[in-house]
Coordinates of C-alpha atoms in Angstrom, one line a residue:
M10 CA 93.5 149.0 4.8
L11 CA 90.1 147.6 4.7
R12 CA 87.9 149.5 7.2
L13 CA 85.0 147.6 8.7
R14 CA 81.9 149.4 9.6
I15 CA 78.7 148.6 11.4
F16 CA 75.8 150.7 10.2
V17 CA 73.2 151.0 12.9
L18 CA 69.6 151.6 11.8
L19 CA 68.6 154.7 13.7
W20 CA 65.0 155.9 14.3
C21 CA 65.4 159.6 13.8
V22 CA 64.0 162.8 12.3
R23 CA 65.7 164.3 9.3
L24 CA 66.1 168.0 9.6
D25 CA 68.2 168.8 6.6
H26 CA 66.5 172.2 6.1
A27 CA 67.3 173.1 9.7
L28 CA 70.9 172.2 9.3
D29 CA 71.2 174.4 6.1
V30 CA 69.5 177.3 7.9
A31 CA 71.8 177.0 10.9
L32 CA 74.9 176.9 8.8
S33 CA 73.8 179.6 6.3
Q34 CA 73.5 182.0 9.3
K35 CA 77.3 181.7 9.5
G36 CA 77.8 182.0 5.7
T37 CA 78.7 178.3 5.5
K38 CA 76.8 175.5 4.0
S39 CA 77.4 171.9 4.9
R40 CA 78.7 169.5 2.3
D41 CA 75.8 167.1 3.1
A42 CA 73.4 169.9 2.2
Q43 CA 75.0 170.0 -1.2
S44 CA 75.0 166.2 -1.6
R45 CA 72.4 163.9 -0.1
D46 CA 74.7 160.8 -0.5
N47 CA 75.7 161.0 3.1
A48 CA 72.7 162.3 4.8
P49 CA 73.0 163.4 8.5
L50 CA 70.9 161.6 11.2
F51 CA 69.7 163.8 13.9
L52 CA 68.9 163.4 17.6
A53 CA 65.7 161.7 18.4
A54 CA 63.3 163.3 20.8
T55 CA 64.6 163.2 24.4
P56 CA 63.6 164.8 27.7
V57 CA 64.4 168.6 28.0
P58 CA 68.1 168.9 28.9
P59 CA 69.4 170.7 31.9
P60 CA 69.9 174.5 31.6
F61 CA 72.5 175.3 29.0
I62 CA 75.7 177.0 30.0
P63 CA 78.3 178.8 27.8
W64 CA 80.2 176.4 25.6
V65 CA 83.1 174.5 27.2
L66 CA 85.6 173.5 24.5
A67 CA 88.0 170.6 24.6
P68 CA 90.5 170.7 21.7
H69 CA 92.3 167.5 20.7
Q70 CA 89.9 165.4 22.7
T71 CA 87.0 163.2 21.6
L72 CA 83.9 162.6 23.7
A73 CA 82.9 159.6 21.7
I74 CA 84.9 156.6 20.7
G75 CA 84.0 153.2 19.4
H76 CA 81.0 154.3 17.3
P77 CA 80.7 153.5 13.6
V78 CA 81.1 156.1 11.0
A79 CA 77.4 156.3 10.5
G80 CA 76.8 157.2 14.2
T81 CA 74.6 155.6 16.7
A82 CA 71.4 156.5 18.6
A83 CA 73.6 157.8 21.5
V84 CA 76.1 159.5 19.2
P85 CA 74.3 160.5 16.0
F86 CA 76.0 161.8 12.9
L87 CA 74.9 165.5 12.5
G88 CA 76.5 166.1 9.1
T89 CA 79.7 167.0 7.4
T90 CA 80.9 170.5 8.3
L91 CA 83.9 172.6 7.2
S92 CA 85.0 173.6 10.7
E93 CA 84.6 172.9 14.4
A94 CA 82.6 176.1 14.7
D95 CA 80.2 175.0 12.1
C96 CA 79.7 171.7 14.0
R97 CA 79.0 173.7 17.1
T98 CA 76.4 175.7 15.3
V99 CA 74.6 172.6 14.0
C100 CA 74.5 171.2 17.6
A101 CA 73.3 174.6 19.0
A102 CA 70.4 174.7 16.4
Q103 CA 68.9 171.6 18.0
P104 CA 67.2 172.1 21.4
N105 CA 68.3 168.7 22.8
C106 CA 71.9 168.6 21.5
T107 CA 74.1 169.0 24.6
E108 CA 77.6 168.1 23.3
Y109 CA 79.4 167.7 20.0
V110 CA 82.6 166.3 18.6
W111 CA 84.1 167.3 15.2
N112 CA 86.7 165.1 13.5
N113 CA 89.4 166.4 11.2
S114 CA 91.0 163.0 10.6
S115 CA 93.3 162.3 7.7
A116 CA 91.1 159.2 7.0
P117 CA 88.7 160.3 4.3
E118 CA 85.7 158.6 5.8
W119 CA 86.0 160.5 9.1
R120 CA 87.2 163.8 7.8
N121 CA 85.0 166.9 8.8
R122 CA 82.3 164.7 10.4
C123 CA 80.2 166.2 13.2
Y124 CA 78.6 164.1 15.9
G125 CA 76.3 165.0 18.8
R126 CA 75.0 163.8 22.2
H127 CA 71.8 164.5 24.1
D128 CA 72.9 163.6 27.6
T129 CA 75.4 164.9 30.2
M130 CA 78.0 162.1 29.8
W131 CA 81.4 163.8 29.4
I132 CA 84.3 161.3 29.1
L133 CA 87.2 162.6 27.0
T134 CA 89.9 160.6 25.2
P135 CA 93.0 162.3 23.7
S136 CA 92.8 162.5 19.9
A137 CA 95.0 164.8 17.9
N138 CA 92.4 165.4 15.2
S139 CA 89.2 165.8 17.3
Y140 CA 87.5 168.8 18.9
S141 CA 84.7 168.5 21.4
G142 CA 82.4 170.9 23.2
R143 CA 79.6 170.8 25.7
R144 CA 76.9 173.3 26.9
V145 CA 75.8 171.4 30.0
V146 CA 77.3 170.6 33.4
P147 CA 78.5 167.0 33.2
S148 CA 77.1 164.3 35.4
P149 CA 78.5 164.4 38.9
G150 CA 81.8 162.6 39.0
P151 CA 83.3 160.9 36.1
P152 CA 81.0 158.1 34.8
T153 CA 82.6 154.7 35.3
P154 CA 83.6 153.2 31.9
K155 CA 81.9 150.0 31.0
P156 CA 84.0 147.1 32.3
P157 CA 85.2 144.7 29.7
G158 CA 83.5 141.9 31.4
P159 CA 84.7 138.3 31.4
P160 CA 86.1 136.8 28.2
A161 CA 83.5 135.1 26.0
P162 CA 83.7 131.3 26.3
V163 CA 86.4 129.9 24.1
P164 CA 85.9 126.5 22.5
P165 CA 88.3 123.8 23.6
G166 CA 91.6 123.9 21.7
V167 CA 91.0 127.5 20.5
V168 CA 93.5 130.2 21.5
S169 CA 91.9 133.4 22.9
L170 CA 93.4 136.8 21.8
R171 CA 92.0 139.6 23.9
L172 CA 93.0 143.3 23.4
A173 CA 94.2 145.1 26.5
P174 CA 94.1 148.9 27.0
G175 CA 96.7 150.5 24.8
T176 CA 99.2 153.4 24.6
T177 CA 99.9 155.9 21.8
V178 CA 101.7 154.3 18.9
D179 CA 105.4 155.2 19.4
P180 CA 107.5 155.7 16.2
Y181 CA 110.6 154.9 18.2
F182 CA 109.5 151.2 18.3
F183 CA 109.6 150.9 14.5
G184 CA 113.2 151.6 13.5
W185 CA 116.5 150.7 12.0
N186 CA 120.1 151.3 12.8
L187 CA 121.3 153.6 9.9
E188 CA 125.1 152.9 10.3
S189 CA 126.1 152.1 6.7
W190 CA 124.6 155.1 5.0
G191 CA 127.1 157.9 5.4
Q192 CA 129.8 155.7 6.8
D193 CA 130.5 153.3 4.0
I194 CA 127.8 154.3 1.5
N195 CA 128.7 157.7 0.2
L196 CA 125.3 158.5 -1.4
T197 CA 123.8 161.7 -0.1
Y198 CA 120.8 161.8 2.3
A199 CA 118.8 163.4 -0.5
D200 CA 119.4 160.5 -2.9
T201 CA 116.1 159.6 -4.5
A202 CA 116.7 155.9 -4.2
G203 CA 117.3 156.4 -0.5
L204 CA 114.2 158.5 0.0
A205 CA 112.1 155.9 -1.9
Y206 CA 113.6 153.1 0.1
T207 CA 113.0 154.8 3.4
T208 CA 109.4 155.6 2.5
A209 CA 108.7 152.0 1.3
L210 CA 110.0 150.6 4.6
H211 CA 107.5 152.9 6.5
T212 CA 110.4 153.9 8.8
G213 CA 109.4 155.1 12.3
V214 CA 113.0 156.0 13.5
L215 CA 116.5 155.9 12.2
R216 CA 119.6 155.9 14.5
Y217 CA 122.1 158.5 13.2
P218 CA 124.9 157.9 12.4
G219 CA 124.7 154.6 14.2
G220 CA 127.2 152.0 15.1
T221 CA 130.9 152.1 15.9
G222 CA 131.6 155.0 13.6
S223 CA 129.5 157.3 15.8
N224 CA 132.3 157.5 18.3
I225 CA 134.7 159.1 15.8
W226 CA 132.1 161.1 13.8
D227 CA 131.5 164.8 13.5
P228 CA 127.8 165.3 12.8
K229 CA 128.4 168.9 11.8
S230 CA 131.0 168.3 9.1
G231 CA 129.7 164.8 8.2
H232 CA 133.3 163.5 8.3
F233 CA 135.2 161.0 10.4
L234 CA 137.9 162.2 12.9
P235 CA 140.6 159.6 12.6
D236 CA 143.3 161.9 13.9
R237 CA 141.5 162.1 17.2
I238 CA 141.6 158.3 18.0
P239 CA 144.0 157.7 20.9
A240 CA 147.1 155.9 19.8
V241 CA 146.7 153.3 22.4
T242 CA 143.1 152.4 21.3
P243 CA 143.3 148.8 19.9
A244 CA 143.7 149.2 16.1
R245 CA 141.0 146.7 15.3
A246 CA 138.3 148.8 17.1
Y247 CA 138.1 151.3 14.3
A248 CA 140.1 149.6 11.5
K249 CA 137.0 149.0 9.3
Y250 CA 136.1 152.7 9.4
R251 CA 139.6 153.8 8.4
G252 CA 139.0 151.9 5.2
F253 CA 135.8 153.8 4.6
M254 CA 137.2 157.2 5.5
P255 CA 138.7 158.2 2.1
F256 CA 135.5 158.0 0.1
I257 CA 133.4 159.6 2.9
D258 CA 135.8 162.4 3.7
D259 CA 136.3 163.2 0.0
L260 CA 132.7 164.6 0.0
P261 CA 132.4 168.3 0.6
T262 CA 132.1 169.3 4.2
G263 CA 128.5 169.1 5.4
T264 CA 127.3 166.7 2.7
L265 CA 126.6 163.9 5.3
S266 CA 125.9 166.3 8.2
A267 CA 123.1 165.8 10.7
A268 CA 121.4 168.9 9.1
H269 CA 121.3 167.2 5.7
F270 CA 120.2 164.0 7.3
V271 CA 117.2 165.6 8.9
Q272 CA 116.4 167.2 5.5
G273 CA 116.6 163.9 3.7
L274 CA 116.4 160.3 5.1
G275 CA 115.9 161.5 8.6
G276 CA 113.0 163.7 7.6
T277 CA 111.4 160.8 5.8
A278 CA 111.5 158.8 8.9
R279 CA 109.4 160.1 11.8
R280 CA 112.0 160.3 14.5
V281 CA 115.8 160.1 15.1
V282 CA 117.9 158.4 17.7
W283 CA 121.0 160.6 18.0
D284 CA 124.0 158.4 18.6
L285 CA 126.4 161.0 20.1
N286 CA 130.1 161.2 19.8
V287 CA 131.3 161.3 23.4
F288 CA 134.6 159.4 22.8
V289 CA 137.0 161.5 20.7
F290 CA 135.0 164.7 21.5
N291 CA 135.8 166.2 24.9
A292 CA 133.0 167.5 27.1
S293 CA 133.0 171.0 25.5
E294 CA 132.9 169.6 22.0
A295 CA 130.2 167.1 22.9
C296 CA 128.1 169.9 24.3
G297 CA 128.7 171.8 21.0
Q298 CA 127.4 168.8 19.2
I299 CA 124.2 168.8 21.3
E300 CA 123.8 172.5 20.7
Y301 CA 124.0 172.0 17.0
I302 CA 121.5 169.1 17.1
S303 CA 119.1 171.2 19.2
T304 CA 118.8 173.8 16.4
L305 CA 117.7 171.2 13.8
P306 CA 114.0 171.1 12.8
G307 CA 111.9 169.0 15.1
Q308 CA 114.7 168.1 17.6
Q309 CA 113.2 170.1 20.5
A310 CA 110.1 167.8 20.4
P311 CA 109.4 165.9 23.6
G312 CA 111.1 162.6 23.8
T313 CA 113.9 163.1 21.4
L314 CA 116.5 160.4 22.2
L315 CA 120.2 161.2 22.9
E316 CA 122.3 158.1 23.2
L317 CA 125.7 158.6 24.9
G318 CA 128.0 156.8 22.6
N319 CA 128.1 153.3 21.0
E320 CA 129.4 150.2 22.9
L321 CA 132.0 152.2 24.8
Y322 CA 132.2 149.3 27.3
S323 CA 134.3 147.5 24.6
E324 CA 137.7 148.3 23.1
Q325 CA 135.9 151.1 21.3
G326 CA 136.0 153.1 24.6
L327 CA 139.7 152.4 25.5
P328 CA 141.7 153.9 27.1
R329 CA 139.3 156.7 28.1
F330 CA 136.6 154.5 29.6
P331 CA 138.2 151.5 31.4
N332 CA 135.0 150.9 33.4
S333 CA 131.5 152.3 33.7
T334 CA 132.4 154.6 36.6
A335 CA 134.9 156.4 34.5
Y336 CA 132.4 156.5 31.7
A337 CA 129.5 157.8 33.7
T338 CA 131.7 160.4 35.5
A339 CA 132.9 161.7 32.1
M340 CA 129.2 162.0 31.0
L341 CA 128.2 164.3 33.9
P342 CA 128.9 167.6 32.1
I343 CA 127.5 166.3 28.9
I344 CA 124.2 165.3 30.6
E345 CA 124.0 168.7 32.2
C346 CA 124.5 170.4 28.9
A347 CA 121.8 168.2 27.2
R348 CA 119.3 169.0 30.0
R349 CA 120.0 172.7 29.5
L350 CA 119.9 172.8 25.7
M351 CA 117.3 170.1 25.0
P352 CA 115.1 169.9 28.2
A353 CA 112.5 167.8 26.5
A354 CA 114.9 165.2 25.3
K355 CA 115.6 161.8 26.9
I356 CA 119.2 160.6 27.6
G357 CA 120.5 157.1 27.7
F358 CA 123.7 155.5 28.9
C359 CA 125.6 152.8 27.0
G360 CA 124.8 149.6 28.6
L361 CA 126.2 146.1 28.9
G362 CA 125.0 143.3 31.2
G363 CA 127.1 142.5 34.3
S364 CA 129.6 144.7 36.1
W365 CA 129.3 147.6 33.6
N366 CA 125.6 148.1 34.2
Q367 CA 126.1 147.5 37.9
G368 CA 128.7 150.3 38.0
L369 CA 126.1 152.7 36.6
R370 CA 123.8 152.4 39.6
P371 CA 125.0 155.6 41.4
F372 CA 124.3 157.6 38.2
L373 CA 121.0 156.3 37.0
H374 CA 119.0 159.2 38.4
L375 CA 120.6 161.3 35.8
V376 CA 119.3 159.4 32.7
D377 CA 116.1 158.1 31.2
G378 CA 117.3 154.7 29.9
V379 CA 120.2 152.4 29.2
S380 CA 121.1 151.0 25.8
H381 CA 121.4 147.3 24.9
H382 CA 122.9 145.5 21.9
T383 CA 122.4 141.8 21.1
Y384 CA 123.1 139.5 18.2
A385 CA 121.8 136.1 19.0
P386 CA 121.3 133.3 18.4
L387 CA 124.4 132.2 16.4
R388 CA 124.7 129.5 13.8
A389 CA 126.2 126.9 16.0
E390 CA 123.4 127.2 18.6
V391 CA 120.7 126.7 15.9
A392 CA 122.5 124.0 13.9
A393 CA 122.7 121.8 17.0
L394 CA 118.9 121.5 17.0
P395 CA 116.9 119.0 14.9
Q396 CA 116.1 120.6 11.5
S397 CA 112.4 120.4 12.2
L398 CA 112.7 122.7 15.2
Q399 CA 115.2 125.3 13.9
V400 CA 112.7 127.8 12.3
S401 CA 110.4 127.6 15.4
Y402 CA 113.4 128.2 17.7
V403 CA 114.6 131.2 15.8
A404 CA 111.1 132.7 15.5
G405 CA 110.6 132.2 19.3
Y406 CA 114.1 133.5 20.3
S407 CA 113.2 137.2 20.0
R408 CA 110.5 137.1 22.6
A409 CA 112.6 135.0 24.9
A410 CA 115.6 137.3 24.6
A411 CA 113.5 140.4 25.2
R412 CA 112.3 138.9 28.5
A413 CA 115.6 137.5 29.6
D414 CA 117.5 140.7 28.7
L415 CA 115.0 142.9 30.6
K416 CA 115.2 140.7 33.7
A417 CA 119.0 140.8 33.6
Q418 CA 119.2 144.5 33.1
N419 CA 116.8 145.3 35.9
E420 CA 118.8 143.0 38.2
D421 CA 122.1 144.6 37.2
L422 CA 120.8 148.2 37.6
G423 CA 118.9 147.4 40.8
R424 CA 115.8 149.1 39.4
S425 CA 113.6 149.1 36.4
L426 CA 114.7 151.5 33.6
P427 CA 113.6 151.5 30.0
M428 CA 115.8 149.6 27.6
W429 CA 117.1 151.3 24.5
L430 CA 117.5 148.4 22.1
T431 CA 119.5 150.4 19.6
E432 CA 121.0 147.4 17.8
Y433 CA 119.7 143.9 17.6
G434 CA 119.6 141.1 15.1
Y435 CA 120.4 137.4 14.8
G436 CA 123.8 136.0 13.9
L437 CA 127.1 137.8 13.6
D438 CA 128.5 134.8 11.8
S439 CA 131.0 135.0 9.0
D440 CA 129.4 135.6 5.7
D441 CA 130.4 132.2 4.4
S442 CA 128.9 130.4 7.3
C443 CA 125.4 131.9 7.8
M444 CA 122.7 130.6 10.0
L445 CA 119.9 129.0 8.0
P446 CA 121.4 130.4 4.8
K447 CA 118.4 129.6 2.6
L448 CA 116.2 131.8 4.8
M449 CA 118.5 134.7 5.4
F450 CA 116.6 137.0 3.0
G451 CA 113.2 135.6 3.9
A452 CA 110.2 135.9 6.2
L453 CA 111.9 134.3 9.2
H454 CA 114.3 137.1 9.5
G455 CA 111.4 139.6 9.3
A456 CA 109.4 137.7 11.9
F457 CA 112.4 137.7 14.3
H458 CA 112.4 141.5 14.1
V459 CA 108.6 141.8 14.4
A460 CA 108.5 139.5 17.4
R461 CA 110.8 141.8 19.4
V462 CA 108.5 144.7 18.8
I463 CA 105.4 142.7 19.6
E464 CA 107.0 141.8 23.0
A465 CA 107.8 145.4 23.6
I466 CA 104.2 146.4 23.0
N467 CA 103.1 143.7 25.4
T468 CA 105.4 145.1 28.2
P469 CA 104.5 148.8 28.3
G470 CA 107.2 151.1 29.6
A471 CA 109.9 148.5 29.3
F472 CA 111.4 149.7 26.0
A473 CA 112.1 153.2 24.7
T474 CA 113.2 152.3 21.2
L475 CA 114.0 149.3 19.0
C476 CA 116.3 149.7 16.0
F477 CA 117.0 146.6 14.0
E478 CA 120.5 146.0 12.5
R479 CA 120.6 147.2 9.8
F480 CA 118.9 149.6 7.5
V481 CA 120.7 149.1 4.2
F482 CA 123.8 147.7 2.5
A483 CA 125.5 148.9 -0.7
N484 CA 125.3 147.0 -3.9
P485 CA 127.9 146.0 -4.8
P486 CA 129.1 145.6 -1.2
T487 CA 131.8 147.9 0.0
T488 CA 133.1 145.2 2.3
N489 CA 133.7 141.5 1.9
Q490 CA 130.1 140.6 2.6
P491 CA 128.6 139.2 -0.5
N492 CA 125.5 138.0 1.5
D493 CA 125.0 141.4 3.2
W494 CA 126.4 139.9 6.4
C495 CA 124.0 136.9 6.4
G496 CA 121.0 138.9 5.3
M497 CA 121.3 141.5 8.0
S498 CA 119.9 144.5 6.1
A499 CA 116.4 145.2 4.9
G500 CA 117.7 145.8 1.4
T501 CA 120.4 147.4 -0.8
V502 CA 121.0 150.5 -2.9
A503 CA 123.3 150.9 -5.9
Q504 CA 126.1 153.0 -4.6
D505 CA 127.7 153.4 -8.1
F506 CA 124.4 154.8 -9.5
P507 CA 123.1 157.7 -7.5
N508 CA 119.4 158.6 -7.7
T509 CA 118.3 155.3 -9.2
P510 CA 115.3 154.1 -7.2
D511 CA 114.8 151.3 -9.8
R512 CA 118.1 149.8 -8.7
A513 CA 117.2 149.7 -5.0
R514 CA 116.2 146.3 -3.7
V515 CA 114.2 145.1 -0.6
T516 CA 114.6 141.7 1.0
G517 CA 111.9 139.4 2.3
M518 CA 112.8 140.6 5.8
G519 CA 112.3 144.2 4.7
Q520 CA 109.0 143.4 3.1
L521 CA 107.4 141.7 6.1
V522 CA 108.7 144.3 8.5
A523 CA 107.4 147.2 6.3
H524 CA 103.9 145.7 6.3
F525 CA 104.0 145.5 10.1
F526 CA 105.4 149.0 10.5
A527 CA 102.9 150.5 8.0
T528 CA 100.0 148.9 9.9
A529 CA 101.2 150.2 13.3
L530 CA 102.0 153.7 12.1
A531 CA 98.7 154.1 10.4
H532 CA 96.9 153.9 13.8
E533 CA 97.0 155.9 17.0
T534 CA 97.0 153.3 19.7
M535 CA 99.0 150.1 20.1
H536 CA 97.6 147.4 22.4
P537 CA 99.0 144.4 24.2
V538 CA 97.1 141.3 23.4
N539 CA 96.4 138.8 26.2
V540 CA 97.0 135.3 24.8
S541 CA 95.2 132.5 26.6
N542 CA 95.2 128.8 26.0
S543 CA 98.2 128.9 23.6
P544 CA 100.2 125.7 23.2
L545 CA 103.9 126.0 23.8
T546 CA 107.0 125.4 21.6
A547 CA 108.4 121.9 21.6
V548 CA 111.8 123.2 22.5
E549 CA 112.9 125.6 25.2
V550 CA 114.4 128.9 24.3
L551 CA 116.7 130.5 26.9
G552 CA 115.3 128.0 29.4
E553 CA 111.6 128.7 28.8
R554 CA 109.1 127.2 26.3
Q555 CA 107.5 130.0 24.4
P556 CA 103.8 130.4 23.6
C557 CA 103.1 129.4 20.0
V558 CA 100.9 132.5 19.4
Q559 CA 102.2 136.0 20.0
A560 CA 100.2 139.1 19.0
A561 CA 99.8 142.9 19.2
A562 CA 97.0 145.1 18.0
F563 CA 96.4 148.6 16.7
T564 CA 93.4 151.0 16.7
S565 CA 92.6 154.6 16.3
A566 CA 90.6 156.8 18.7
T567 CA 88.6 158.4 15.8
A568 CA 87.8 155.0 14.2
L569 CA 87.7 152.3 16.8
D570 CA 85.5 150.2 14.4
T571 CA 88.8 149.6 12.6
V572 CA 91.3 147.2 14.3
A573 CA 94.4 145.4 13.0
V574 CA 95.9 142.5 14.8
A575 CA 99.4 141.2 14.1
V576 CA 99.5 137.4 14.9
L577 CA 102.7 135.3 14.9
N578 CA 102.5 131.5 15.1
I579 CA 106.0 130.2 15.8
C580 CA 104.9 126.5 16.0
N581 CA 104.7 123.9 13.2
T582 CA 101.0 123.3 13.5
S583 CA 97.8 125.2 12.6
I584 CA 96.3 127.0 15.6
A585 CA 92.7 128.3 15.8
T586 CA 92.4 131.7 17.5
T587 CA 89.4 133.8 18.5
I588 CA 90.1 137.6 18.5
D589 CA 88.1 139.4 21.2
A590 CA 88.6 143.0 20.2
M591 CA 87.0 144.8 23.2
V592 CA 88.6 148.2 23.9
L593 CA 87.3 150.5 26.6
G594 CA 84.3 148.2 26.9
E595 CA 83.3 148.8 23.3
P596 CA 83.1 145.8 20.9
H597 CA 84.7 146.0 17.5
P598 CA 83.0 144.4 14.5
A599 CA 84.1 141.1 13.2
L600 CA 87.4 140.9 11.4
A601 CA 87.2 139.9 7.8
S602 CA 90.5 138.9 6.3
A603 CA 94.2 138.3 6.9
I604 CA 97.4 138.7 4.9
V605 CA 99.6 135.8 5.7
Y606 CA 103.3 135.2 5.4
D607 CA 105.0 131.7 5.6
L608 CA 108.1 131.9 7.8
R609 CA 109.7 129.3 5.6
D610 CA 109.4 131.5 2.5
P611 CA 113.0 132.1 1.4
G612 CA 112.1 135.5 -0.1
G613 CA 115.2 137.0 -1.8
K614 CA 115.4 140.5 -3.2
A615 CA 113.0 142.4 -5.3
A616 CA 112.6 146.0 -6.7
L617 CA 110.8 148.5 -4.6
P618 CA 107.0 148.3 -5.1
S619 CA 105.4 150.9 -7.3
N620 CA 102.9 151.5 -4.5
P621 CA 104.4 150.8 -1.1
E622 CA 101.1 151.6 0.6
Q623 CA 99.3 148.6 -1.0
F624 CA 99.9 145.3 0.8
P625 CA 100.8 142.6 0.2
W626 CA 103.6 143.6 -2.1
A627 CA 104.3 141.4 -5.2
G628 CA 107.6 140.2 -3.8
P629 CA 110.0 138.9 -2.8
L630 CA 107.7 137.1 -0.4
R631 CA 104.6 135.3 -1.6
A632 CA 102.0 136.5 0.9
H633 CA 98.4 135.3 0.5
S634 CA 95.0 136.5 1.7
S635 CA 92.9 134.4 4.0
T636 CA 89.3 134.8 5.0
V637 CA 88.5 135.3 8.7
S638 CA 85.2 133.9 9.8
G639 CA 83.8 136.4 12.4
S640 CA 86.4 136.6 15.1
L641 CA 87.9 133.2 14.3
Y642 CA 91.3 133.2 12.6
T643 CA 93.2 130.0 12.0
A644 CA 97.0 130.7 12.0
P645 CA 98.8 128.4 9.6
P646 CA 102.0 126.7 10.8
L647 CA 105.0 129.0 11.2
S648 CA 103.3 132.1 9.9
F649 CA 102.9 135.8 10.5
A650 CA 99.7 137.6 9.6
I651 CA 98.1 141.0 9.7
V652 CA 94.4 140.4 10.5
I653 CA 92.0 143.2 9.6

């Protein structure tokens, strides 16, 4: 990503020799002393500081954010050092250096850089790769952060985009429902095509095993359990999976186990949503499943998500769970087990709007969230609209549905509880009657996915995870879905040719979503964006006209001079926007360019890019770059852009 920097001319005294001497006393020499290409800028003369005290250290905290890489007069760059201790030594060598921060960022331009202060201001911000220290007593009481102030005047007709305070980027927001892989695709989780595909999509989270098959799956053996399905369960509930069972269960025991998943695709993704078998497993067996998962690498990390089954409110749960009271009661010993074996995990009920969710009310204190699945709009709903409004309607539907679904869930539950959106997409139409068939592998499908995540970022605390349906299909398809169920997946892999990354394909939807995911996961903080003065869609979506412009932004605590803003224009007109990137009262430099996707681009399928880190990819979408003049970005009609 292009990183924008403001270099501030500092009046200063260069003390390179003093730095070298200070570091040589510890047997270490700074890299800047070896190369003068990045010369340190030292503290200007200031009044004598208060009496020094023993060093007070603050690991994984930064005392200075928002400054350019070159430093400022208040936060000067002291040099590049090999360790935090060396940075402390450099600061100690200067009589007026009161505080320091050392960055160990993965970003090359910030790595091993040491900065100082010459005052008693001590405001810390969490930062995994920063280490701060002070040798003075901080100013009495925490200094008041600079207020953001009123928005700058916006010219008439220009939409204002203003960054709001953010939260840590959450990998659980940037995910896919795995489902097919391991249930009807019998490639292993270590397949090189699968690993390359998962990497290219910049996957934050995968839901394992995902979907209906989770209810009859043994994660330890990696096999289905057809003999455990109750005889009175409607046959159609699991009929599809009975067809897949032979070529899945022919694999050696453990091939598709959760352990192998975590070592392969699940390890390439950053997180896992565990879709537990609580249907054919009894309470003791379900607890054994949780115990097994708890021993897998990384699964004791805070916030691991345990989802109590898949759509058990439907015929998938019959006859065991005729209603939500029976379901929740059966979950009690499983929840107790999970709290004991995985105390840092979060637990979620299966959810369905209406009487099912209402019946969960007495049990909500036991869980951390409720799942939700949605596949709307359908073809008939969109086809009834004038053709000129159809793309705008679909692009705006995701935000509208997120708001409507949250409102309905909170009303049903009688309280606010995070939604676990573990399956969502548009259209479950038959494959020969797809909605907007010319666009099913295109940018519109990707924008539909992205818009839901943008809305989740703009409603902090409302969502715990978002997993789009679905991750991948087989090529050739294992079911009668020649169009990948109306373009539902991000791409395909060649099931008959294991370990052939060159045969993997990504759709236009997958390409656009990968760019958005990569941008988000490359940063530390995700920000809601307050959109003012936006026009509204010409058509109502779920009873509400939607703002034409929707946006979210991403920054990093160690490099707040770098900002990326995702901007979606769902209306069929160009819209001028001004991006006011003030965070914690600190201004960002002007944005310079945008990579723009046309939502009407039909896309298609293309091979995985040779370098998935370099955007835009060559295809299947035809993205283009656009210049941004200062903070002014003009969003083309029906477009999605990453502005940097």
